[in-house]
PDB file of C-alpha atoms in Angstrom:
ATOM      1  CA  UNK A1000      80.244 137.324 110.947  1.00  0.00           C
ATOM      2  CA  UNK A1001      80.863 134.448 113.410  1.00  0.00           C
ATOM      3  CA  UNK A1002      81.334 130.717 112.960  1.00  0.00           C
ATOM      4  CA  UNK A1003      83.134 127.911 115.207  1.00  0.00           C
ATOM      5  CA  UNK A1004      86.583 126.663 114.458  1.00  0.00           C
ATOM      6  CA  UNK A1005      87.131 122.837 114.661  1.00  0.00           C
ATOM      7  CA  UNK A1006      90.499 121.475 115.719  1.00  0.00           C
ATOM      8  CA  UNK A1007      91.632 119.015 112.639  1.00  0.00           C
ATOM      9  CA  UNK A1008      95.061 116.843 112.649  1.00  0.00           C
ATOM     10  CA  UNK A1009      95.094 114.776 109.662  1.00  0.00           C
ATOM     11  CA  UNK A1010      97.552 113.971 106.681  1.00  0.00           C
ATOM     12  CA  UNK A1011      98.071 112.682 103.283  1.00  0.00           C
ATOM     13  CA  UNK A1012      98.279 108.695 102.973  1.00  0.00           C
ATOM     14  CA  UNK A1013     101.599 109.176 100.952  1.00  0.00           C
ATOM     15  CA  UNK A1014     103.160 112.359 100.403  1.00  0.00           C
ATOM     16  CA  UNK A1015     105.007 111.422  97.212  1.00  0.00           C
ATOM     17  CA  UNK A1016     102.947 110.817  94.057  1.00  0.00           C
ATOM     18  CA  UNK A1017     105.457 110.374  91.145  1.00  0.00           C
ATOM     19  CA  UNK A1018     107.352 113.295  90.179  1.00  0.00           C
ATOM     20  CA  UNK A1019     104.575 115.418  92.785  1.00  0.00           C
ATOM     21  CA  UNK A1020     105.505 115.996  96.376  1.00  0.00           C
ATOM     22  CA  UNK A1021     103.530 117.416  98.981  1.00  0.00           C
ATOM     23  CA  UNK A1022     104.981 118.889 101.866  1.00  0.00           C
ATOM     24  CA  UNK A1023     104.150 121.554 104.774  1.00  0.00           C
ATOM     25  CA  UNK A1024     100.131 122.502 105.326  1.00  0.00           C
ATOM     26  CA  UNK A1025      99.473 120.521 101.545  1.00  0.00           C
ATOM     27  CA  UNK A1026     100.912 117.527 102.745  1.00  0.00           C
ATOM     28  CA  UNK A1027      99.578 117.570 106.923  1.00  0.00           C
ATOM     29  CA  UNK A1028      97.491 119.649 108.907  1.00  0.00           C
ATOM     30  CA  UNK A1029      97.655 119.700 112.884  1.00  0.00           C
ATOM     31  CA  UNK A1030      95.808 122.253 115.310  1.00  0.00           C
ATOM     32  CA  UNK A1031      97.449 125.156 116.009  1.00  0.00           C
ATOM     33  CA  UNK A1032      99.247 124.147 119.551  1.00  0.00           C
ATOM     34  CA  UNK A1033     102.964 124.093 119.461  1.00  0.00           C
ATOM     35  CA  UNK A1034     103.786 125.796 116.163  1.00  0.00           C
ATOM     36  CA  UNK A1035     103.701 122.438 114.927  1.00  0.00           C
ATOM     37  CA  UNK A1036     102.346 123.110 111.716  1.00  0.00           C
ATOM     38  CA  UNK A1037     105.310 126.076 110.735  1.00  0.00           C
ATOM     39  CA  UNK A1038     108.449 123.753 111.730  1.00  0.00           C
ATOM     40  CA  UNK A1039     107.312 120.631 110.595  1.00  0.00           C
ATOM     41  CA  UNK A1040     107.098 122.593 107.250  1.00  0.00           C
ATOM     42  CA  UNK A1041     110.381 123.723 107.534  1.00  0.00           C
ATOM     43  CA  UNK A1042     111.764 120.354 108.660  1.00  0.00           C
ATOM     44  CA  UNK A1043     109.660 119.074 105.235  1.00  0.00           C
ATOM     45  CA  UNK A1044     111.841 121.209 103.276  1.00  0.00           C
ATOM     46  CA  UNK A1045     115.433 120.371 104.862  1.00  0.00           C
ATOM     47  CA  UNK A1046     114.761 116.458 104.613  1.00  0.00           C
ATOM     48  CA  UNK A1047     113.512 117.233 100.898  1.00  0.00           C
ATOM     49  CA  UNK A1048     116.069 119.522  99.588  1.00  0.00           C
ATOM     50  CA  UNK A1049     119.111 117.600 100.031  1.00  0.00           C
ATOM     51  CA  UNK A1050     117.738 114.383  98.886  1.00  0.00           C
ATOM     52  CA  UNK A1051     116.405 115.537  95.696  1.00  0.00           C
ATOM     53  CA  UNK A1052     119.634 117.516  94.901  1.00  0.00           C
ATOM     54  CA  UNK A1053     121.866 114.588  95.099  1.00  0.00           C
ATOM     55  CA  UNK A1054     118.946 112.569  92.869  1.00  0.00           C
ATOM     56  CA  UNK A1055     119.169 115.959  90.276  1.00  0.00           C
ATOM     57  CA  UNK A1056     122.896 115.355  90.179  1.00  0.00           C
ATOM     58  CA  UNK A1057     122.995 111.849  89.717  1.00  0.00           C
ATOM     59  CA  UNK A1058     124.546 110.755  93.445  1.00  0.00           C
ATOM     60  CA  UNK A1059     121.548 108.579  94.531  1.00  0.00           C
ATOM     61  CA  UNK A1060     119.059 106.747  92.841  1.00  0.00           C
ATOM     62  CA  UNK A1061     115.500 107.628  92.709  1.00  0.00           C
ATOM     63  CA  UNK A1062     114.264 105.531  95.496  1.00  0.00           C
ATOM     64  CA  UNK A1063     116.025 108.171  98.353  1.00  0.00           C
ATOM     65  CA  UNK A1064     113.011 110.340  97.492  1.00  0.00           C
ATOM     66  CA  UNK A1065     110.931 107.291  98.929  1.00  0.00           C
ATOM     67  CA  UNK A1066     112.224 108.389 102.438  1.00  0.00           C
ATOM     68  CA  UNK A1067     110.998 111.361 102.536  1.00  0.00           C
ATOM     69  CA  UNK A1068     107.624 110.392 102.865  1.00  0.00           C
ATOM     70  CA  UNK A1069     109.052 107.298 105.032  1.00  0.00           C
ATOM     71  CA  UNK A1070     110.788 110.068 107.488  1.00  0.00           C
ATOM     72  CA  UNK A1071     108.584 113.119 107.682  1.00  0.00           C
ATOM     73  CA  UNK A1072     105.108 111.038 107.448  1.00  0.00           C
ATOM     74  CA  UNK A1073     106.883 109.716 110.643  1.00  0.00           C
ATOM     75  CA  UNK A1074     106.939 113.230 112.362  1.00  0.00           C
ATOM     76  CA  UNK A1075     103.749 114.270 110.672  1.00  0.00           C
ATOM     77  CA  UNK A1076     102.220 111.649 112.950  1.00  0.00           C
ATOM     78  CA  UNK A1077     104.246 112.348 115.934  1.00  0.00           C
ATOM     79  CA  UNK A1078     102.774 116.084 115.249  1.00  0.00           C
ATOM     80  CA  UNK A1079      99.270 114.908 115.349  1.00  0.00           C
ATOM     81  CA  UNK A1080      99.479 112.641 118.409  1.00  0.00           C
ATOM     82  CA  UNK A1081     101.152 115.319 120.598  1.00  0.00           C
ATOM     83  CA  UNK A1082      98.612 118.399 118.750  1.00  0.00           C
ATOM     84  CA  UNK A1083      95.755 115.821 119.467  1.00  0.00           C
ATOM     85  CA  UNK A1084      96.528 115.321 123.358  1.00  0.00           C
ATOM     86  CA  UNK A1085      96.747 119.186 123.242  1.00  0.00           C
ATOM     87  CA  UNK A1086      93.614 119.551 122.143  1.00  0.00           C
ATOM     88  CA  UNK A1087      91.468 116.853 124.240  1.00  0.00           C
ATOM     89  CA  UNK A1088      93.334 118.664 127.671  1.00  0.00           C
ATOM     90  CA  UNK A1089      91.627 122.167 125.991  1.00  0.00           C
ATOM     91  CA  UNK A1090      88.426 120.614 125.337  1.00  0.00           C
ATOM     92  CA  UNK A1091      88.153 117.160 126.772  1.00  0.00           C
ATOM     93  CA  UNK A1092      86.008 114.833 124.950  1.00  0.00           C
ATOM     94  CA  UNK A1093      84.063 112.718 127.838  1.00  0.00           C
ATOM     95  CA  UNK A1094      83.094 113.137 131.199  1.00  0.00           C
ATOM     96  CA  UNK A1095      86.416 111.291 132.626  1.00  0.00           C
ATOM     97  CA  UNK A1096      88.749 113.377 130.594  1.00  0.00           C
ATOM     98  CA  UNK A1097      86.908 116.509 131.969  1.00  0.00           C
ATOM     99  CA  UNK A1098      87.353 115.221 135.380  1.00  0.00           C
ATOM    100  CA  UNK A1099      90.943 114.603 134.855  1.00  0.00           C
ATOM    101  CA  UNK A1100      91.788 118.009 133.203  1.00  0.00           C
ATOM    102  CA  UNK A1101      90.423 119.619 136.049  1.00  0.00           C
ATOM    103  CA  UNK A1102      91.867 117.642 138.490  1.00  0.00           C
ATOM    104  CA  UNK A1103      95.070 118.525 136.998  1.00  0.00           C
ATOM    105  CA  UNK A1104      94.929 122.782 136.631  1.00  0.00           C
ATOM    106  CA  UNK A1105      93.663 122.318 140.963  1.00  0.00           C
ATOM    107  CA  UNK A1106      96.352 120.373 141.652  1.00  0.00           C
ATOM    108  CA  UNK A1107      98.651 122.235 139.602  1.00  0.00           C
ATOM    109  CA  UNK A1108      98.240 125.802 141.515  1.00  0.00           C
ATOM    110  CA  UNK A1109      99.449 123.778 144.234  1.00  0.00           C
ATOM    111  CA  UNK A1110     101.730 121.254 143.830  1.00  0.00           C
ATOM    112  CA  UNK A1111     105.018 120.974 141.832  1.00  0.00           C
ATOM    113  CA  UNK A1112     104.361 117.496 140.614  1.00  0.00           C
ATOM    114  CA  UNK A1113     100.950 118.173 138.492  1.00  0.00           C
ATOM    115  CA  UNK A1114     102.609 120.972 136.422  1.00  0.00           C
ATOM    116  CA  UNK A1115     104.042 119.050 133.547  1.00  0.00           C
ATOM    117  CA  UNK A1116     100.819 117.167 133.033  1.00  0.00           C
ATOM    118  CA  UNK A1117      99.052 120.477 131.988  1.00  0.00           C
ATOM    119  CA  UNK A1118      99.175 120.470 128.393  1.00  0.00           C
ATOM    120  CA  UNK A1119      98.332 123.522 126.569  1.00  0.00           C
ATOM    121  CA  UNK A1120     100.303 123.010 123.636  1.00  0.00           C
ATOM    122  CA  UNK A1121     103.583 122.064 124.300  1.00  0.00           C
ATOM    123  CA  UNK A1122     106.600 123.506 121.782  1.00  0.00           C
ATOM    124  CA  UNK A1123     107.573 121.206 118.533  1.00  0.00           C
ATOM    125  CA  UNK A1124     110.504 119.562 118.793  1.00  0.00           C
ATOM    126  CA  UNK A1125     112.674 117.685 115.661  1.00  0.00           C
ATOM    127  CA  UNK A1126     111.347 114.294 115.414  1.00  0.00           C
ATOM    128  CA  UNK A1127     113.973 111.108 115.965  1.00  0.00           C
ATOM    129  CA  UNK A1128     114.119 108.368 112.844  1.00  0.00           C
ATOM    130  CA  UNK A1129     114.773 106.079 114.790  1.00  0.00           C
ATOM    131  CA  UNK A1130     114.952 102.683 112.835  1.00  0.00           C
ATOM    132  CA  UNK A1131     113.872 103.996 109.595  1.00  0.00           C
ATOM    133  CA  UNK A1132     115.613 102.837 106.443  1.00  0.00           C
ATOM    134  CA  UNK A1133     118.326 105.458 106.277  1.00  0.00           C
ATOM    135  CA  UNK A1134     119.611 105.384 110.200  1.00  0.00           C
ATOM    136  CA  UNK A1135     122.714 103.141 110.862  1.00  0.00           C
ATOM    137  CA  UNK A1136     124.140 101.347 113.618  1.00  0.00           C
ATOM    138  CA  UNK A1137     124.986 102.959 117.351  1.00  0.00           C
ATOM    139  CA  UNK A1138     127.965 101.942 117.697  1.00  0.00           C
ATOM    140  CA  UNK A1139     129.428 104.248 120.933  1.00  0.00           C
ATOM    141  CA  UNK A1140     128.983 102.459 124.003  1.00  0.00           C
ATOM    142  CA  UNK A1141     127.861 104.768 126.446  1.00  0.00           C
ATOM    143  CA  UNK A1142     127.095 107.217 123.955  1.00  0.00           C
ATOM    144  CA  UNK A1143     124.158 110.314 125.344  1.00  0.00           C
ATOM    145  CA  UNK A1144     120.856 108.874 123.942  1.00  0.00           C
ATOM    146  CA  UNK A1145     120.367 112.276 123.094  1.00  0.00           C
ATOM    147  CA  UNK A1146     122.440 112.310 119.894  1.00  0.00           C
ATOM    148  CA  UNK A1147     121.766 108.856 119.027  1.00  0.00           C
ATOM    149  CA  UNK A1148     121.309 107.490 115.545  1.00  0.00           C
ATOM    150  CA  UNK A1149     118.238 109.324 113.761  1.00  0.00           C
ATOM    151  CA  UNK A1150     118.207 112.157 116.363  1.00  0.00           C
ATOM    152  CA  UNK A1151     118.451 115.812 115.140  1.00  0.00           C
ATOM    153  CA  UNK A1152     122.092 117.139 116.286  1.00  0.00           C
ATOM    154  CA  UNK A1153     122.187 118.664 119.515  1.00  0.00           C
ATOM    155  CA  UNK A1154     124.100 122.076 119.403  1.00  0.00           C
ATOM    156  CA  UNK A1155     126.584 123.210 121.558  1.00  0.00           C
ATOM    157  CA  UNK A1156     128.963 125.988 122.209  1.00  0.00           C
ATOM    158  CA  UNK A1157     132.517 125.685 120.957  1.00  0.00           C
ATOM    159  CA  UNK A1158     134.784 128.798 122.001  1.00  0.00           C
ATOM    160  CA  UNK A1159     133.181 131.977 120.707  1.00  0.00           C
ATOM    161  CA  UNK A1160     130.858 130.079 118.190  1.00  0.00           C
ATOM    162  CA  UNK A1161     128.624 126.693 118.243  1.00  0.00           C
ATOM    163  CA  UNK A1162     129.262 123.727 117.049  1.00  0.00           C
ATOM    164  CA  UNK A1163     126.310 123.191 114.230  1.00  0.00           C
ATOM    165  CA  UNK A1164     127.113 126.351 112.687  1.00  0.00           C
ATOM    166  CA  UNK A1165     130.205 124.600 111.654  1.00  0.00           C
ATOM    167  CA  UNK A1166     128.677 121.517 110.586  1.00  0.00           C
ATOM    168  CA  UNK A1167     127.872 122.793 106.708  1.00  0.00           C
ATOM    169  CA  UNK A1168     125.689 121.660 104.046  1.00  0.00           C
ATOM    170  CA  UNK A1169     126.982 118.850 103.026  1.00  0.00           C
ATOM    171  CA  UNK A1170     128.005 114.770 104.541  1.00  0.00           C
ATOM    172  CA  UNK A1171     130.126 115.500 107.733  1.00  0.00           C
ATOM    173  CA  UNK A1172     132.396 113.427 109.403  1.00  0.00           C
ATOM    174  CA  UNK A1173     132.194 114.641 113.478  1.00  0.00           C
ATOM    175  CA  UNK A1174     135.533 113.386 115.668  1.00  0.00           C
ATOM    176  CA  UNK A1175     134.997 114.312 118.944  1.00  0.00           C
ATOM    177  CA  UNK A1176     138.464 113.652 120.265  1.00  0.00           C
ATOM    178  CA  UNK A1177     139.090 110.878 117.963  1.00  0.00           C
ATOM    179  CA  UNK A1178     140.882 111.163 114.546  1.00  0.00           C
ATOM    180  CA  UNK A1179     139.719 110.419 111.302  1.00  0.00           C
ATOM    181  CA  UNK A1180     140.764 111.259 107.356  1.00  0.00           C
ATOM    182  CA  UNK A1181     139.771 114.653 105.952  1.00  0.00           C
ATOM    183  CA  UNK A1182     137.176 113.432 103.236  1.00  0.00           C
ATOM    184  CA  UNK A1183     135.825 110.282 102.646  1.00  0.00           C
ATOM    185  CA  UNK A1184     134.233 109.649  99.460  1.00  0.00           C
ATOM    186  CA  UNK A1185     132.006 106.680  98.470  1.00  0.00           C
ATOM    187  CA  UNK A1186     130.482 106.076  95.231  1.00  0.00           C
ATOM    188  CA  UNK A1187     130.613 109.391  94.113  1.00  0.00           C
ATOM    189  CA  UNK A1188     129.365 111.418  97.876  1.00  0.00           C
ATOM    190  CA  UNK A1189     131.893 112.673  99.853  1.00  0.00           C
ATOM    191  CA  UNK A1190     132.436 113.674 103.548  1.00  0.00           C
ATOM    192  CA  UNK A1191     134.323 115.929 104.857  1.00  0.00           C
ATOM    193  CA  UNK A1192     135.146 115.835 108.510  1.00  0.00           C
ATOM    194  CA  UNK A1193     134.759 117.988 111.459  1.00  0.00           C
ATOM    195  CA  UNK A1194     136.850 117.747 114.306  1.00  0.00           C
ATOM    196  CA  UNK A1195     136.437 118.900 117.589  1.00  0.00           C
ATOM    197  CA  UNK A1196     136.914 118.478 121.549  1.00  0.00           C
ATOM    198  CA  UNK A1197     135.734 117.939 124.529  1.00  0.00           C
ATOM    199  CA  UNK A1198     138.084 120.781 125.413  1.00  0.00           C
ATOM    200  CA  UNK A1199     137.084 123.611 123.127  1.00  0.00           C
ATOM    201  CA  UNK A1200     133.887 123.854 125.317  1.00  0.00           C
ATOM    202  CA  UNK A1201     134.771 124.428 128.901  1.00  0.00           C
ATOM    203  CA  UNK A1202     130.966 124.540 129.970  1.00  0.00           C
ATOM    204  CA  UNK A1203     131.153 120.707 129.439  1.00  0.00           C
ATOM    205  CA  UNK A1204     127.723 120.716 127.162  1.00  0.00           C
ATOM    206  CA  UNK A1205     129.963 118.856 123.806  1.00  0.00           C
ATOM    207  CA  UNK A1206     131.094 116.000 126.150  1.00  0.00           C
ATOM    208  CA  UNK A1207     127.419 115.383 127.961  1.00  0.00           C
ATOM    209  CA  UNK A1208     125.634 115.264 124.201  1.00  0.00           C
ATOM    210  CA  UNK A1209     128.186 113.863 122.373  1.00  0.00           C
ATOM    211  CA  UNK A1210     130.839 111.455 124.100  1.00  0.00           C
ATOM    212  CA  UNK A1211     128.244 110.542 127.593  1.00  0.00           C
ATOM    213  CA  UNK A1212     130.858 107.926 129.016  1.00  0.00           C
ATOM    214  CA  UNK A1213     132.904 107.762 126.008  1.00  0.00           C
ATOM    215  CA  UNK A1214     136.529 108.967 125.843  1.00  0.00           C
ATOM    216  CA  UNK A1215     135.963 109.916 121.752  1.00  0.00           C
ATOM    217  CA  UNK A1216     133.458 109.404 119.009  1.00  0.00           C
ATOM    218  CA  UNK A1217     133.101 109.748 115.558  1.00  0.00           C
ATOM    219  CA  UNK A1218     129.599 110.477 114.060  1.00  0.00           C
ATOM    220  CA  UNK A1219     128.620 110.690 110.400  1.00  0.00           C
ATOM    221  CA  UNK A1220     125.804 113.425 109.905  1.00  0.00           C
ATOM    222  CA  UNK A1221     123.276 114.576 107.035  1.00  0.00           C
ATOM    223  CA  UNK A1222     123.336 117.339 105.469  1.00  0.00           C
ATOM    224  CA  UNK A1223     119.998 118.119 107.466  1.00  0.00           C
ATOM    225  CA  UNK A1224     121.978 117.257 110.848  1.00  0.00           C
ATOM    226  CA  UNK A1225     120.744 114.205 111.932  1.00  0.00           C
ATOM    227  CA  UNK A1226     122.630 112.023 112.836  1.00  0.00           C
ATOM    228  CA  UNK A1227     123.025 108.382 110.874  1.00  0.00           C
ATOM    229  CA  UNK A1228     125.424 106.467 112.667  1.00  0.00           C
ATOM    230  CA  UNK A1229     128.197 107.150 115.204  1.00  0.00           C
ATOM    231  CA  UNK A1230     131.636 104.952 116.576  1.00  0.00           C
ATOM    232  CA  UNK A1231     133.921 104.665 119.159  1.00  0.00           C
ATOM    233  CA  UNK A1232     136.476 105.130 116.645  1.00  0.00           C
ATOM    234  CA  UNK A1233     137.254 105.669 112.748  1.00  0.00           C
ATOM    235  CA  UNK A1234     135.897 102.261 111.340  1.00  0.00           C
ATOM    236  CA  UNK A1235     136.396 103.237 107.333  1.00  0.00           C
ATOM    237  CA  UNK A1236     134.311  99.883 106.365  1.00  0.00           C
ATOM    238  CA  UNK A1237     131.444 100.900 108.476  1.00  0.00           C
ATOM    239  CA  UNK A1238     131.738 104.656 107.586  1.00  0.00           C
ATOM    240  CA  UNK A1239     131.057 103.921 104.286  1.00  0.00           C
ATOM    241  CA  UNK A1240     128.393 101.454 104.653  1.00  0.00           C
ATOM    242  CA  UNK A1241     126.433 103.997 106.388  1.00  0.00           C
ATOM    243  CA  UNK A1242     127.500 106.609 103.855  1.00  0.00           C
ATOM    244  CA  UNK A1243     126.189 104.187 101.272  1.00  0.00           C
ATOM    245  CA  UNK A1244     122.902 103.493 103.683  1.00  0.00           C
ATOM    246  CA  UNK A1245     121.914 107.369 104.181  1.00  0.00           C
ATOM    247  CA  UNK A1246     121.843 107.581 100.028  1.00  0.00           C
ATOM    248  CA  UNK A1247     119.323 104.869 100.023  1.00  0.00           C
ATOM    249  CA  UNK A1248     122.150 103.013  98.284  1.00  0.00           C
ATOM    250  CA  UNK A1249     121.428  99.741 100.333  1.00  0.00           C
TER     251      UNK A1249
END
């Protein structure tokens, strides 16, 4: 038995109906470059899971489960476009694209400069929500643009341990050589913060992704670690605003 495989990237319109959500392989499909289709399933699940617990227990109103389509439709597309320039390099579609493919692997043997346009599938990365409904205000001037609002948390080590192991399941507040109260609660959600410095990493990796130029920052996280909004400083007023924001309160 023999047949040809087509490369497919394509997704639901919406990928909450009601009371029915789709997620992983029922909700998107992307060719098989990158492991794109097994994370973004996974990253379906984190965004999903937290939301509709705090819906199930009464801490946010129905319309957070809007953003999980809003978010993760967001990466499902970001999935495609990379999975899709994967698969034109690996079988180019027109003459000009064949040319340039080629071009590319020749040059590439050779010179330095042509390796990183060879694209045979490049590794998934977390996707940024970058100005979607729940990310809040950047606030940290000078702040890495690495762990700026909407971006997944970068790790890093912090003595014998790293620091998103610590970060838990929950609403964190991260002070990175700043101070800030224990817990915060708003309407019902509370966070509890996580405090930590520049110091307690001596390879300097928790000041480059976290503080850039900064002296301290505060950063309020999900419970899926990305980040919503991050300070110079505690600002309680702002805190909870963007507490209130990453419920789908406002």
């Amino acid at each position: 038995w023999s047949s040809i495989y087509t490369f497919q990237c394509r997704r639901m319109k919406a990928f909450r109906h009601g009371r029915v959500i789709f997620a992983g392989d029922a909700a998107h499909q992307v060719s098989p470059f990158g492991a794109r289709g097994a994370n973004s399933g996974m990253q379906d699940a984190d965004n999903l899971g937290w939301k509709l617990g705090m819906v199930i227990r009464g801490e946010a109103p129905d319309r957070l489960l809007d953003s999980y389509h809003e978010e993760r439709a967001h990466g499902a597309d970001e999935n495609i476009l990379n999975s899709t320039r994967a698969t034109d390099f690996i079988t180019p579609k027109s003459k000009i694209s064949h040319v340039f493919r080629n071009a590319v692997l020749e040059l590439a043997e050779r010179y330095e400069f042509a390796r990183p346009l060879v694209n045979s599938g490049r590794l998934s990365v977390p996707c940024s929500y970058d100005g979607l409904s729940l990310t809040g205000e950047d606030a940290l001037p000078g702040g890495p643009a690495r762990s700026r609002p909407g971006t997944p948390c970068p790790d890093a080590p912090l003595g014998n341990g790293f620091l998103l192991k610590g970060l838990g399941g929950g609403f964190t507040i991260l002070t990175v050589d700043a101070e800030a109260p224990e817990t915060v609660t708003e309407d019902g959600v509370t966070a509890r913060r996580r405090a930590v410095s520049a110091a307690d990493d001596p390879s300097g990796a928790l000041a480059l992704r976290y503080l850039g130029e900064a002296e301290g920052a505060v950063y309020l996280i999900r419970p899926d670690q990305h980040v919503v909004a991050r300070w110079s400083g505690y600002d309680e007023s702002a805190l909870r605003a963007a507490l209130r924001r990453a419920c789908g309160k406002e």
